[in-house]
Amino acid sequence: MTLGEAAQFAGRRFVRVVLLPSLVSCSLLTVVALVAEERPAGALLRAWKSQPVEAKALILGGFLTAVLLLAALLDSAQSTLLRCAEGYWGRIADLSFGRFGRRCHRLRLLGSADGAAHYLYPPTTRLHEVRPTRLGNVLKAAELYPHLRYGIDAVLVWPRLFPLLPQGLLGALVTARAELSALLVRALPSGAFAVFGAGYVAARGGPPALLLSCLWGGTLLAWASYRGALNAALVYGQHVRAAVDLHRADLLEALGEERRPLRTRSANAGSGSVCSGTGAFPRITRSRRSRARGPLPTFRTRRRDQAPP
């Protein structure tokens, strides 16, 4: 991908992920503020036409400024928003809401007999890794997969493995990650609209139907966006697993590591390699070797003058 293509992709992503949700949110809040006044539409139109040009330009400039400021805020807060969705809330919130969420998800994990829980939660042998949110557990399960499967530290290996992936898988990863961020960004202004819109209508004494529309409409849209983010996280986690399964050996070649036979891998498993570990280089113990090749043959020596049986 060239620099121009990357800039064009980043521009389209900015428009789709943060600019359009910001424009829609500001527009809906403006409509709610006008409807809450309980004035006829004709009176509002006449009041707008009676304004001088300078006032109209000032109002439109303020509206566009609010849209751009909200878009810039959402764009810069994507990483923070993802961490909050994963359940990293800080010490005070972690001791209260975080502890409650982890307890609920641990009980759900222990009571689940479905194989799909493998993709939704960390394994039952690592209950201390359970996060207080569903999204955090989905991403944590994908993060732990390289270590549990191959003994690879995903945090250390992933920045080195990512540039070596083929274009098809790389594009799928980028698309799934962008979709995850877009849905989380969409959920934030939806929830804010439910709070601020309903609060403004209640403060102005607006119609109850408008208050309920703002409250339930924003809440349902935020919930639907979060559910979509869960599906995007599942897809992203599957792509991460596929990348580790299929291309971990490419990283060894790029780092200049030799593909040693299985007999020598166990002897060098702890030599400090990036991909070293009991899973990446499986140890061939005597019991495993005997099961793989059968019992070793035994030979009895006989003297030269002894006749064969």
Tab-separated table of C-alpha atoms in Angstrom:
chain	number	residue	atom	x	y	z
A	1	MET	CA	0.000	0.000	0.000
A	2	THR	CA	1.476	3.325	-1.065
A	3	LEU	CA	1.445	6.522	0.990
A	4	GLY	CA	-1.320	8.018	-1.135
A	5	GLU	CA	-3.504	4.920	-0.780
A	6	ALA	CA	-2.923	4.882	2.974
A	7	ALA	CA	-3.903	8.561	3.246
A	8	GLN	CA	-7.006	7.966	1.149
A	9	PHE	CA	-7.989	4.982	3.281
A	10	ALA	CA	-7.407	6.972	6.480
A	11	GLY	CA	-9.556	9.796	5.128
A	12	ARG	CA	-12.431	7.473	4.257
A	13	ARG	CA	-12.125	5.781	7.638
A	14	PHE	CA	-12.230	9.138	9.458
A	15	VAL	CA	-15.386	10.138	7.597
A	16	ARG	CA	-17.134	6.824	8.157
A	17	VAL	CA	-16.022	6.096	11.718
A	18	VAL	CA	-16.082	9.467	13.505
A	19	LEU	CA	-17.335	12.292	11.273
A	20	LEU	CA	-20.692	10.802	10.274
A	21	PRO	CA	-21.619	9.680	13.831
A	22	SER	CA	-20.680	13.136	15.114
A	23	LEU	CA	-22.800	14.845	12.462
A	24	VAL	CA	-25.797	12.614	13.157
A	25	SER	CA	-25.513	13.073	16.932
A	26	CYS	CA	-25.282	16.873	16.738
A	27	SER	CA	-28.159	16.997	14.264
A	28	LEU	CA	-30.395	14.859	16.480
A	29	LEU	CA	-29.587	16.938	19.547
A	30	THR	CA	-30.468	20.084	17.597
A	31	VAL	CA	-33.799	18.581	16.508
A	32	VAL	CA	-34.568	17.533	20.086
A	33	ALA	CA	-33.786	21.035	21.353
A	34	LEU	CA	-36.141	22.566	18.779
A	35	VAL	CA	-38.967	20.085	19.383
A	36	ALA	CA	-38.674	20.496	23.156
A	37	GLU	CA	-39.619	24.187	22.751
A	38	GLU	CA	-43.082	23.029	21.623
A	39	ARG	CA	-43.314	25.747	19.008
A	40	PRO	CA	-44.922	25.200	15.601
A	41	ALA	CA	-42.619	24.446	12.699
A	42	GLY	CA	-43.849	27.533	10.857
A	43	ALA	CA	-42.907	29.789	13.752
A	44	LEU	CA	-39.425	28.267	13.910
A	45	LEU	CA	-38.974	28.762	10.168
A	46	ARG	CA	-40.073	32.406	10.357
A	47	ALA	CA	-37.702	32.986	13.284
A	48	TRP	CA	-34.828	31.554	11.229
A	49	LYS	CA	-35.629	33.704	8.204
A	50	SER	CA	-35.841	36.825	10.329
A	51	GLN	CA	-32.265	36.381	11.544
A	52	PRO	CA	-29.578	38.508	9.840
A	53	VAL	CA	-26.970	36.853	7.656
A	54	GLU	CA	-24.264	37.291	10.269
A	55	ALA	CA	-26.325	35.480	12.884
A	56	LYS	CA	-27.090	32.618	10.482
A	57	ALA	CA	-23.411	32.282	9.605
A	58	LEU	CA	-22.499	32.316	13.294
A	59	ILE	CA	-25.056	29.587	14.089
A	60	LEU	CA	-23.928	27.386	11.190
A	61	GLY	CA	-20.276	27.950	12.097
A	62	GLY	CA	-20.945	26.964	15.693
A	63	PHE	CA	-22.771	23.823	14.569
A	64	LEU	CA	-19.927	22.762	12.256
A	65	THR	CA	-17.376	23.543	14.946
A	66	ALA	CA	-19.240	21.334	17.401
A	67	VAL	CA	-19.335	18.510	14.841
A	68	LEU	CA	-15.606	18.740	14.125
A	69	LEU	CA	-14.692	18.970	17.811
A	70	LEU	CA	-16.776	15.900	18.597
A	71	ALA	CA	-15.219	14.035	15.660
A	72	ALA	CA	-11.707	14.942	16.813
A	73	LEU	CA	-12.553	13.851	20.359
A	74	LEU	CA	-13.905	10.502	19.198
A	75	ASP	CA	-10.936	9.956	16.899
A	76	SER	CA	-8.395	10.566	19.654
A	77	ALA	CA	-10.326	8.504	22.203
A	78	GLN	CA	-10.590	5.273	20.203
A	79	SER	CA	-7.817	3.478	22.104
A	80	THR	CA	-9.155	4.681	25.455
A	81	LEU	CA	-12.660	3.648	24.468
A	82	LEU	CA	-11.470	0.168	23.530
A	83	ARG	CA	-9.671	-0.254	26.849
A	84	CYS	CA	-12.782	0.852	28.718
A	85	ALA	CA	-14.863	-1.628	26.728
A	86	GLU	CA	-12.362	-4.353	27.678
A	87	GLY	CA	-12.822	-3.582	31.382
A	88	TYR	CA	-9.667	-1.589	32.215
A	89	TRP	CA	-11.363	1.085	34.337
A	90	GLY	CA	-8.798	2.094	36.915
A	91	ARG	CA	-8.253	1.006	40.467
A	92	ILE	CA	-11.377	2.418	42.131
A	93	ALA	CA	-13.849	1.196	39.520
A	94	ASP	CA	-11.999	-2.128	39.249
A	95	LEU	CA	-12.445	-2.822	42.938
A	96	SER	CA	-16.202	-2.292	42.733
A	97	PHE	CA	-17.754	-2.763	39.297
A	98	GLY	CA	-14.807	-4.749	37.979
A	99	ARG	CA	-14.928	-7.281	40.776
A	100	PHE	CA	-18.660	-7.751	40.328
A	101	GLY	CA	-18.309	-8.197	36.558
A	102	ARG	CA	-15.494	-10.720	36.880
A	103	ARG	CA	-17.476	-12.739	39.398
A	104	CYS	CA	-20.493	-12.880	37.083
A	105	HIS	CA	-18.445	-13.924	34.059
A	106	ARG	CA	-16.541	-16.565	36.029
A	107	LEU	CA	-19.812	-18.126	37.127
A	108	ARG	CA	-21.080	-18.023	33.558
A	109	LEU	CA	-17.871	-19.632	32.306
A	110	LEU	CA	-17.928	-22.394	34.896
A	111	GLY	CA	-21.584	-23.111	34.199
A	112	SER	CA	-21.135	-23.214	30.422
A	113	ALA	CA	-20.726	-26.620	28.795
A	114	ASP	CA	-20.763	-25.276	25.239
A	115	GLY	CA	-17.621	-25.460	23.129
A	116	ALA	CA	-18.272	-21.934	21.862
A	117	ALA	CA	-17.119	-20.637	25.259
A	118	HIS	CA	-13.589	-21.349	24.031
A	119	TYR	CA	-13.888	-18.282	21.810
A	120	LEU	CA	-15.811	-16.148	24.318
A	121	TYR	CA	-13.800	-16.625	27.510
A	122	PRO	CA	-10.327	-17.599	28.692
A	123	PRO	CA	-10.007	-21.278	29.669
A	124	THR	CA	-11.201	-22.444	33.063
A	125	THR	CA	-7.586	-23.012	34.090
A	126	ARG	CA	-7.035	-19.235	33.905
A	127	LEU	CA	-9.947	-17.800	35.811
A	128	HIS	CA	-7.748	-14.943	37.010
A	129	GLU	CA	-7.592	-13.714	33.385
A	130	VAL	CA	-11.369	-13.213	33.134
A	131	ARG	CA	-12.329	-9.612	32.343
A	132	PRO	CA	-15.448	-7.834	33.698
A	133	THR	CA	-16.945	-7.289	30.210
A	134	ARG	CA	-17.921	-9.640	27.382
A	135	LEU	CA	-15.822	-7.752	24.864
A	136	GLY	CA	-12.798	-7.916	27.122
A	137	ASN	CA	-13.190	-11.683	27.523
A	138	VAL	CA	-13.452	-12.235	23.765
A	139	LEU	CA	-10.245	-10.294	23.127
A	140	LYS	CA	-8.491	-11.873	26.118
A	141	ALA	CA	-9.285	-15.361	24.771
A	142	ALA	CA	-7.698	-14.427	21.448
A	143	GLU	CA	-4.688	-12.923	23.231
A	144	LEU	CA	-4.082	-16.050	25.312
A	145	TYR	CA	-4.425	-18.458	22.379
A	146	PRO	CA	-0.788	-18.180	21.112
A	147	HIS	CA	0.586	-18.797	24.590
A	148	LEU	CA	-1.694	-21.719	25.399
A	149	ARG	CA	-1.251	-23.333	21.990
A	150	TYR	CA	2.398	-22.661	21.156
A	151	GLY	CA	3.949	-21.043	24.209
A	152	ILE	CA	4.245	-17.706	22.383
A	153	ASP	CA	3.883	-14.360	24.139
A	154	ALA	CA	1.341	-12.585	21.923
A	155	VAL	CA	2.186	-9.108	23.235
A	156	LEU	CA	5.834	-9.592	22.325
A	157	VAL	CA	5.403	-11.458	19.047
A	158	TRP	CA	2.431	-9.727	17.435
A	159	PRO	CA	4.189	-6.445	16.459
A	160	ARG	CA	6.873	-8.524	14.723
A	161	LEU	CA	4.475	-10.970	13.094
A	162	PHE	CA	1.964	-8.415	11.798
A	163	PRO	CA	4.192	-6.923	9.024
A	164	LEU	CA	4.957	-10.440	7.716
A	165	LEU	CA	1.346	-11.430	7.082
A	166	PRO	CA	0.114	-11.785	3.488
A	167	GLN	CA	-2.069	-9.086	2.003
A	168	GLY	CA	-5.285	-11.100	2.196
A	169	LEU	CA	-5.050	-11.872	5.897
A	170	LEU	CA	-3.621	-8.431	6.637
A	171	GLY	CA	-6.570	-6.752	4.955
A	172	ALA	CA	-9.025	-8.946	6.857
A	173	LEU	CA	-7.357	-8.063	10.161
A	174	VAL	CA	-7.371	-4.334	9.425
A	175	THR	CA	-11.000	-4.448	8.329
A	176	ALA	CA	-12.136	-6.343	11.429
A	177	ARG	CA	-10.186	-3.999	13.710
A	178	ALA	CA	-11.631	-0.913	11.983
A	179	GLU	CA	-15.151	-2.336	12.243
A	180	LEU	CA	-14.646	-2.978	15.947
A	181	SER	CA	-13.500	0.604	16.535
A	182	ALA	CA	-16.311	2.027	14.398
A	183	LEU	CA	-19.017	0.200	16.338
A	184	LEU	CA	-17.572	1.235	19.700
A	185	VAL	CA	-17.348	4.846	18.533
A	186	ARG	CA	-20.950	4.644	17.367
A	187	ALA	CA	-22.070	3.318	20.742
A	188	LEU	CA	-20.559	6.245	22.666
A	189	PRO	CA	-22.506	9.135	21.056
A	190	SER	CA	-25.639	6.976	21.079
A	191	GLY	CA	-25.410	6.588	24.832
A	192	ALA	CA	-24.555	10.269	25.208
A	193	PHE	CA	-27.617	11.186	23.142
A	194	ALA	CA	-29.828	9.091	25.416
A	195	VAL	CA	-28.479	10.849	28.519
A	196	PHE	CA	-28.205	14.453	27.319
A	197	GLY	CA	-31.258	14.383	25.063
A	198	ALA	CA	-33.547	12.932	27.717
A	199	GLY	CA	-32.025	15.201	30.361
A	200	TYR	CA	-32.610	18.320	28.282
A	201	VAL	CA	-36.208	17.378	27.527
A	202	ALA	CA	-36.866	16.672	31.218
A	203	ALA	CA	-35.274	19.975	32.261
A	204	ARG	CA	-37.338	21.959	29.742
A	205	GLY	CA	-40.541	20.139	30.619
A	206	GLY	CA	-40.923	18.766	27.098
A	207	PRO	CA	-43.349	16.118	25.915
A	208	PRO	CA	-43.029	12.741	27.663
A	209	ALA	CA	-43.098	10.957	24.301
A	210	LEU	CA	-40.014	12.893	23.209
A	211	LEU	CA	-38.252	12.080	26.481
A	212	LEU	CA	-38.943	8.366	26.105
A	213	SER	CA	-37.902	8.451	22.443
A	214	CYS	CA	-34.543	9.998	23.320
A	215	LEU	CA	-33.951	7.662	26.242
A	216	TRP	CA	-34.948	4.370	24.649
A	217	GLY	CA	-33.812	5.239	21.134
A	218	GLY	CA	-30.286	6.152	22.227
A	219	THR	CA	-30.066	3.198	24.597
A	220	LEU	CA	-31.184	0.673	21.978
A	221	LEU	CA	-28.796	2.104	19.400
A	222	ALA	CA	-25.897	1.938	21.862
A	223	TRP	CA	-26.810	-1.670	22.770
A	224	ALA	CA	-27.035	-2.689	19.109
A	225	SER	CA	-23.648	-1.086	18.412
A	226	TYR	CA	-22.068	-2.930	21.327
A	227	ARG	CA	-23.532	-6.231	20.149
A	228	GLY	CA	-22.087	-5.568	16.726
A	229	ALA	CA	-18.728	-4.825	18.346
A	230	LEU	CA	-18.855	-8.255	20.024
A	231	ASN	CA	-19.297	-9.951	16.644
A	232	ALA	CA	-16.473	-7.866	15.170
A	233	ALA	CA	-14.245	-8.854	18.099
A	234	LEU	CA	-15.008	-12.540	17.468
A	235	VAL	CA	-14.031	-12.158	13.810
A	236	TYR	CA	-10.870	-10.283	14.766
A	237	GLY	CA	-9.924	-12.970	17.278
A	238	GLN	CA	-10.358	-15.708	14.676
A	239	HIS	CA	-8.070	-13.829	12.280
A	240	VAL	CA	-5.458	-13.478	15.022
A	241	ARG	CA	-5.585	-17.224	15.695
A	242	ALA	CA	-5.261	-17.982	11.992
A	243	ALA	CA	-2.288	-15.633	11.663
A	244	VAL	CA	-0.459	-17.345	14.522
A	245	ASP	CA	-1.325	-20.853	13.320
A	246	LEU	CA	-0.262	-20.338	9.713
A	247	HIS	CA	2.559	-17.790	9.799
A	248	ARG	CA	4.474	-18.177	13.046
A	249	ALA	CA	7.190	-20.049	11.148
A	250	ASP	CA	7.611	-17.029	8.841
A	251	LEU	CA	8.662	-15.007	11.862
A	252	LEU	CA	11.367	-17.549	12.692
A	253	GLU	CA	12.743	-17.254	9.167
A	254	ALA	CA	12.634	-13.454	9.291
A	255	LEU	CA	14.547	-13.458	12.581
A	256	GLY	CA	17.146	-15.856	11.196
A	257	GLU	CA	16.135	-18.788	13.370
A	258	GLU	CA	16.906	-22.244	12.023
A	259	ARG	CA	14.208	-24.849	11.824
A	260	ARG	CA	15.940	-27.417	13.993
A	261	PRO	CA	14.828	-31.018	14.215
A	262	LEU	CA	12.519	-31.948	17.017
A	263	ARG	CA	15.354	-33.608	18.975
A	264	THR	CA	17.315	-30.345	19.184
A	265	ARG	CA	14.353	-28.035	19.701
A	266	SER	CA	13.741	-29.222	23.242
A	267	ALA	CA	17.369	-28.608	24.127
A	268	ASN	CA	17.220	-25.013	22.872
A	269	ALA	CA	13.674	-24.124	23.964
A	270	GLY	CA	14.874	-21.719	26.653
A	271	SER	CA	17.591	-19.991	24.631
A	272	GLY	CA	15.813	-16.598	24.595
A	273	SER	CA	14.232	-16.794	21.153
A	274	VAL	CA	11.195	-14.621	20.508
A	275	CYS	CA	9.097	-17.670	19.694
A	276	SER	CA	10.669	-19.988	22.249
A	277	GLY	CA	8.425	-21.979	24.526
A	278	THR	CA	7.167	-25.428	25.191
A	279	GLY	CA	4.437	-25.009	22.587
A	280	ALA	CA	6.388	-23.332	19.806
A	281	PHE	CA	9.166	-25.930	20.113
A	282	PRO	CA	7.536	-28.991	21.672
A	283	ARG	CA	9.697	-31.041	23.988
A	284	ILE	CA	9.950	-34.658	22.854
A	285	THR	CA	10.178	-36.587	26.077
A	286	ARG	CA	10.951	-40.259	26.337
A	287	SER	CA	7.353	-41.226	27.008
A	288	ARG	CA	6.105	-39.199	24.033
A	289	ARG	CA	8.830	-40.643	21.801
A	290	SER	CA	7.972	-44.165	22.846
A	291	ARG	CA	4.296	-43.562	22.130
A	292	ALA	CA	5.115	-42.065	18.749
A	293	ARG	CA	7.607	-44.680	17.573
A	294	GLY	CA	6.788	-47.701	19.686
A	295	PRO	CA	9.169	-49.523	22.023
A	296	LEU	CA	12.840	-49.446	21.134
A	297	PRO	CA	14.068	-52.795	19.719
A	298	THR	CA	16.408	-54.922	21.831
A	299	PHE	CA	19.299	-57.006	20.442
A	300	ARG	CA	20.984	-59.966	22.142
A	301	THR	CA	24.612	-60.624	21.289
A	302	ARG	CA	25.833	-64.124	20.654
A	303	ARG	CA	29.247	-65.665	20.337
A	304	ARG	CA	30.697	-66.511	16.938
A	305	ASP	CA	30.844	-70.224	17.632
A	306	GLN	CA	27.227	-70.277	18.837
A	307	ALA	CA	24.887	-71.738	16.297
A	308	PRO	CA	21.959	-69.651	15.277
A	309	PRO	CA	18.618	-70.828	16.697
